[in-house]
Amino acid sequence: MEQAALPKATILDLSCNKLSTLPSDFCGLTHLVKLDLSKNKLQQLPSDFGRLVNLQHLDLLNNRLVTLPVSFAQLKNLKWLDLKDNPLDPVLAKVAGDCLDEKQCKQCANKVLQHMKAVQADQERERQRRLEVEREAEKKREAKQRAKEAQEREVRKREKAEEKERRRKEYDALKASKREQEKKPKKEANQAPKSKSGSRPRKPPPRKHTRSWAMLKLLLLLLLLCVAGGLIACRVTGLQQQPLCASVNTIYDNAVQGLRRHEILQWVLQTDSQQ
């Protein structure tokens, strides 16, 4: 078939040609009003068959069609249709019915058009549903990706803050170490002149036994003063004739003689002279 010779053809009879397919550009014959494709071997019609919008009469008798393309619903001007002797899908076959006379063929055209419109609507709804599902899935993927990116940004931000804090601590520790190193020479410089100056060295604190010994000597001195006072009173004044003073004088004489020979007195005297 030379399609270029039929650009504006309105009636086309291709019956009994053993056609198994139609060429891809067949649906460009948009001026067709009557088309006879009966008694061929067509297993399917082109998917854009609905472009034949001016088609009113279509004969598909005795082919191998099981279904019709969804675009068939666009043949709004179709008034006559014959689908007999095709292995149609049971639902489509029930809708099409018989085409034994003009009335039945017109009913077939009308019912098939309505059925195909319903199929087209269902497919459109399904397509919209799939698109909605895909959009929701895409939204979820985008939301998940945004959450992942936000989490990664938060991790990077936290790592950056931790690194900054670590560097700050290292810097503070380094400064503190430098300050300590700067203080040590100053302390040594401040301590060195004191040791070299001509000031008198501090006397070591008195020992404990030295203070005790001084207190003992004081007590002994007071005792001796008391005894000396009593002896003076008994030996010089008129009290020497009293019995008490006579006893005191005797004890004094004996004590003096004994102490002169005693080692303790000699040790006391030597210690006192050494100090």
Short mmCIF file of C-alpha atoms in Angstrom, two decimals:
data_model
loop_
_atom_site.label_atom_id
_atom_site.label_comp_id
_atom_site.label_asym_id
_atom_site.label_seq_id
_atom_site.Cartn_x
_atom_site.Cartn_y
_atom_site.Cartn_z
CA MET A 1 0.00 0.00 0.00
CA GLU A 2 1.38 3.39 -1.01
CA GLN A 3 0.22 5.63 1.83
CA ALA A 4 1.67 8.76 0.23
CA ALA A 5 -0.94 8.37 -2.54
CA LEU A 6 -3.79 8.40 0.02
CA PRO A 7 -3.10 11.45 2.22
CA LYS A 8 -6.74 12.61 2.16
CA ALA A 9 -8.52 9.37 1.44
CA THR A 10 -11.84 8.98 3.22
CA ILE A 11 -12.66 5.39 2.26
CA LEU A 12 -10.12 2.57 2.33
CA ASP A 13 -10.70 -1.15 1.70
CA LEU A 14 -7.82 -3.41 2.79
CA SER A 15 -9.81 -6.57 3.31
CA CYS A 16 -8.51 -10.00 2.35
CA ASN A 17 -4.88 -8.91 2.18
CA LYS A 18 -3.46 -11.27 4.85
CA LEU A 19 -2.19 -8.27 6.80
CA SER A 20 -0.64 -9.19 10.17
CA THR A 21 0.35 -5.65 11.12
CA LEU A 22 -0.26 -2.09 10.00
CA PRO A 23 2.65 0.29 9.30
CA SER A 24 3.57 2.79 12.02
CA ASP A 25 2.45 5.79 9.98
CA PHE A 26 -0.90 4.27 9.03
CA CYS A 27 -2.68 6.32 11.70
CA GLY A 28 -1.67 9.47 9.81
CA LEU A 29 -4.65 8.89 7.48
CA THR A 30 -6.79 11.12 9.66
CA HIS A 31 -9.31 11.83 6.86
CA LEU A 32 -10.56 8.26 6.78
CA VAL A 33 -14.28 7.90 7.35
CA LYS A 34 -14.74 4.25 6.35
CA LEU A 35 -12.11 1.54 6.81
CA ASP A 36 -12.42 -2.14 5.95
CA LEU A 37 -9.75 -4.40 7.50
CA SER A 38 -11.82 -7.58 7.52
CA LYS A 39 -10.46 -11.06 6.71
CA ASN A 40 -6.82 -10.34 7.51
CA LYS A 41 -4.44 -11.71 10.16
CA LEU A 42 -4.18 -8.65 12.39
CA GLN A 43 -3.22 -9.56 15.97
CA GLN A 44 -3.25 -5.97 17.20
CA LEU A 45 -3.93 -2.44 16.05
CA PRO A 46 -1.39 0.40 16.35
CA SER A 47 -1.32 2.00 19.81
CA ASP A 48 -2.20 5.42 18.33
CA PHE A 49 -5.16 4.08 16.33
CA GLY A 50 -7.30 6.71 18.03
CA ARG A 51 -5.74 9.39 15.80
CA LEU A 52 -8.30 8.37 13.13
CA VAL A 53 -10.77 10.75 14.75
CA ASN A 54 -13.01 11.05 11.65
CA LEU A 55 -13.57 7.32 11.37
CA GLN A 56 -17.28 6.36 11.36
CA HIS A 57 -17.33 2.85 9.89
CA LEU A 58 -14.81 0.17 10.90
CA ASP A 59 -14.89 -3.47 9.83
CA LEU A 60 -12.53 -5.80 11.73
CA LEU A 61 -14.32 -9.06 10.91
CA ASN A 62 -12.31 -12.28 10.97
CA ASN A 63 -8.94 -11.20 12.33
CA ARG A 64 -6.86 -12.37 15.29
CA LEU A 65 -7.52 -9.47 17.66
CA VAL A 66 -7.67 -10.15 21.41
CA THR A 67 -7.80 -6.58 22.69
CA LEU A 68 -8.08 -3.06 21.32
CA PRO A 69 -5.66 -0.19 22.01
CA VAL A 70 -6.74 2.24 24.74
CA SER A 71 -6.62 5.09 22.20
CA PHE A 72 -9.65 3.41 20.56
CA ALA A 73 -11.73 5.47 23.02
CA GLN A 74 -10.82 8.62 21.04
CA LEU A 75 -12.85 7.49 17.99
CA LYS A 76 -15.77 9.67 19.04
CA ASN A 77 -17.36 9.66 15.57
CA LEU A 78 -17.45 5.87 15.25
CA LYS A 79 -21.02 4.75 14.40
CA TRP A 80 -20.55 1.21 13.04
CA LEU A 81 -18.23 -1.61 14.22
CA ASP A 82 -17.88 -5.29 13.46
CA LEU A 83 -15.64 -7.45 15.69
CA LYS A 84 -17.05 -10.88 14.85
CA ASP A 85 -14.76 -13.88 14.40
CA ASN A 86 -11.92 -12.53 16.57
CA PRO A 87 -10.50 -14.30 19.68
CA LEU A 88 -11.52 -11.34 21.82
CA ASP A 89 -10.99 -11.09 25.52
CA PRO A 90 -14.15 -12.44 27.20
CA VAL A 91 -15.05 -9.08 28.72
CA LEU A 92 -14.57 -7.25 25.43
CA ALA A 93 -16.44 -9.97 23.54
CA LYS A 94 -19.40 -9.65 25.89
CA VAL A 95 -19.43 -5.89 25.48
CA ALA A 96 -19.19 -6.04 21.67
CA GLY A 97 -21.97 -8.60 21.21
CA ASP A 98 -23.08 -9.61 17.72
CA CYS A 99 -23.02 -7.55 14.54
CA LEU A 100 -25.55 -9.36 12.41
CA ASP A 101 -27.42 -6.28 11.23
CA GLU A 102 -27.08 -2.52 11.09
CA LYS A 103 -28.60 -1.99 14.51
CA GLN A 104 -26.33 -4.50 16.26
CA CYS A 105 -23.23 -3.09 14.57
CA LYS A 106 -24.17 0.41 15.70
CA GLN A 107 -24.76 -0.88 19.23
CA CYS A 108 -21.40 -2.64 19.08
CA ALA A 109 -19.68 0.62 18.14
CA ASN A 110 -21.40 2.51 20.94
CA LYS A 111 -20.81 -0.12 23.64
CA VAL A 112 -17.19 -0.73 22.68
CA LEU A 113 -16.50 3.02 22.72
CA GLN A 114 -18.02 3.31 26.20
CA HIS A 115 -16.08 0.30 27.39
CA MET A 116 -12.81 1.61 26.01
CA LYS A 117 -13.46 5.00 27.60
CA ALA A 118 -13.92 3.23 30.95
CA VAL A 119 -10.71 1.26 30.36
CA GLN A 120 -8.92 4.49 29.46
CA ALA A 121 -10.24 6.17 32.62
CA ASP A 122 -9.15 3.22 34.75
CA GLN A 123 -5.71 3.24 33.19
CA GLU A 124 -5.48 6.99 33.69
CA ARG A 125 -6.43 6.60 37.34
CA GLU A 126 -3.89 3.82 37.70
CA ARG A 127 -1.31 5.97 35.99
CA GLN A 128 -2.13 8.86 38.32
CA ARG A 129 -1.97 6.51 41.29
CA ARG A 130 1.44 5.24 40.20
CA LEU A 131 2.59 8.81 39.66
CA GLU A 132 1.36 9.73 43.13
CA VAL A 133 3.11 6.71 44.61
CA GLU A 134 6.27 7.65 42.77
CA ARG A 135 5.95 11.26 43.93
CA GLU A 136 5.47 10.13 47.52
CA ALA A 137 8.41 7.77 47.22
CA GLU A 138 10.47 10.60 45.72
CA LYS A 139 9.41 12.92 48.56
CA LYS A 140 10.42 10.29 51.10
CA ARG A 141 13.75 9.79 49.35
CA GLU A 142 14.32 13.55 49.29
CA ALA A 143 13.30 13.88 52.94
CA LYS A 144 15.58 10.99 53.87
CA GLN A 145 18.40 12.54 51.86
CA ARG A 146 17.81 15.93 53.52
CA ALA A 147 17.80 14.27 56.95
CA LYS A 148 21.01 12.43 56.08
CA GLU A 149 22.64 15.62 54.84
CA ALA A 150 21.48 17.49 57.96
CA GLN A 151 22.89 14.73 60.15
CA GLU A 152 26.17 14.82 58.26
CA ARG A 153 26.29 18.61 58.64
CA GLU A 154 25.62 18.24 62.37
CA VAL A 155 28.38 15.63 62.67
CA ARG A 156 30.80 17.86 60.78
CA LYS A 157 29.79 20.83 62.92
CA ARG A 158 30.30 18.82 66.13
CA GLU A 159 33.64 17.50 64.93
CA LYS A 160 34.71 21.01 64.00
CA ALA A 161 33.68 22.31 67.44
CA GLU A 162 35.53 19.45 69.16
CA GLU A 163 38.63 20.13 67.07
CA LYS A 164 38.42 23.82 67.92
CA GLU A 165 38.05 23.04 71.62
CA ARG A 166 40.99 20.62 71.47
CA ARG A 167 43.17 23.24 69.82
CA ARG A 168 42.09 25.84 72.39
CA LYS A 169 43.03 23.52 75.26
CA GLU A 170 46.38 22.78 73.66
CA TYR A 171 46.98 26.52 73.22
CA ASP A 172 46.00 27.25 76.84
CA ALA A 173 48.26 24.44 78.08
CA LEU A 174 51.14 25.80 76.00
CA LYS A 175 50.61 29.31 77.38
CA ALA A 176 50.46 27.99 80.94
CA SER A 177 53.67 26.05 80.37
CA LYS A 178 55.39 29.16 79.04
CA ARG A 179 54.22 31.19 82.03
CA GLU A 180 55.59 28.57 84.41
CA GLN A 181 58.93 28.58 82.59
CA GLU A 182 59.05 32.39 82.77
CA LYS A 183 58.32 32.38 86.51
CA LYS A 184 61.15 29.97 87.44
CA PRO A 185 64.05 32.27 86.43
CA LYS A 186 62.43 35.17 88.31
CA LYS A 187 62.16 33.13 91.50
CA GLU A 188 65.77 32.03 91.19
CA ALA A 189 66.86 35.62 90.51
CA ASN A 190 64.93 36.87 93.54
CA GLN A 191 66.39 34.20 95.81
CA ALA A 192 70.01 34.50 94.61
CA PRO A 193 70.76 38.11 95.86
CA LYS A 194 69.43 37.29 99.32
CA SER A 195 71.94 34.51 99.70
CA LYS A 196 74.80 36.77 98.48
CA SER A 197 73.87 39.96 100.37
CA GLY A 198 75.78 41.08 103.45
CA SER A 199 72.81 40.78 105.76
CA ARG A 200 73.31 38.73 108.86
CA PRO A 201 72.31 35.13 108.62
CA ARG A 202 69.27 34.27 110.57
CA LYS A 203 69.89 32.58 113.85
CA PRO A 204 68.45 29.17 114.10
CA PRO A 205 65.43 29.04 116.37
CA PRO A 206 66.30 28.19 119.93
CA ARG A 207 66.11 24.62 120.73
CA LYS A 208 63.53 23.34 123.08
CA HIS A 209 65.95 22.06 125.72
CA THR A 210 67.77 25.44 125.73
CA ARG A 211 64.56 27.28 126.66
CA SER A 212 63.85 24.70 129.35
CA TRP A 213 67.35 25.06 130.72
CA ALA A 214 66.98 28.85 130.89
CA MET A 215 63.71 28.48 132.79
CA LEU A 216 65.37 26.06 135.22
CA LYS A 217 68.21 28.47 135.83
CA LEU A 218 65.73 31.26 136.48
CA LEU A 219 63.89 29.19 139.02
CA LEU A 220 67.15 28.21 140.68
CA LEU A 221 68.15 31.88 140.74
CA LEU A 222 64.92 32.87 142.44
CA LEU A 223 65.31 30.05 144.92
CA LEU A 224 68.85 31.07 145.64
CA LEU A 225 67.75 34.68 146.07
CA CYS A 226 65.13 33.60 148.57
CA VAL A 227 67.57 31.39 150.41
CA ALA A 228 70.22 34.09 150.29
CA GLY A 229 67.77 36.60 151.69
CA GLY A 230 66.86 34.26 154.50
CA LEU A 231 70.51 33.49 155.23
CA ILE A 232 71.41 37.16 155.24
CA ALA A 233 68.60 37.83 157.65
CA CYS A 234 69.71 35.01 159.92
CA ARG A 235 73.45 35.79 159.79
CA VAL A 236 73.56 39.56 159.76
CA THR A 237 70.54 40.75 161.69
CA GLY A 238 69.69 40.18 165.28
CA LEU A 239 67.61 37.14 164.30
CA GLN A 240 70.73 34.94 164.26
CA GLN A 241 70.22 34.17 167.96
CA GLN A 242 66.81 32.71 167.22
CA PRO A 243 66.58 28.93 167.26
CA LEU A 244 65.29 28.84 163.66
CA CYS A 245 68.14 30.99 162.36
CA ALA A 246 70.68 28.92 164.34
CA SER A 247 69.39 25.81 162.57
CA VAL A 248 69.44 27.58 159.19
CA ASN A 249 73.00 28.75 159.73
CA THR A 250 74.10 25.24 160.61
CA ILE A 251 72.39 23.79 157.53
CA TYR A 252 73.92 26.49 155.33
CA ASP A 253 77.43 25.81 156.58
CA ASN A 254 77.04 22.07 156.04
CA ALA A 255 75.46 22.59 152.55
CA VAL A 256 78.22 24.92 151.42
CA GLN A 257 80.86 22.44 152.46
CA GLY A 258 79.03 19.57 150.74
CA LEU A 259 78.33 21.45 147.50
CA ARG A 260 81.95 22.45 147.16
CA ARG A 261 82.81 18.80 146.92
CA HIS A 262 79.78 17.81 144.81
CA GLU A 263 80.11 17.03 141.07
CA ILE A 264 76.69 18.56 140.17
CA LEU A 265 77.72 22.00 141.25
CA GLN A 266 80.95 21.72 139.33
CA TRP A 267 78.99 20.65 136.19
CA VAL A 268 76.55 23.55 136.62
CA LEU A 269 79.35 26.00 136.99
CA GLN A 270 81.16 24.63 133.95
CA THR A 271 77.98 24.75 131.78
CA ASP A 272 77.28 28.30 132.84
CA SER A 273 80.81 29.35 132.02
CA GLN A 274 80.62 27.72 128.56
CA GLN A 275 77.42 29.57 127.67
#
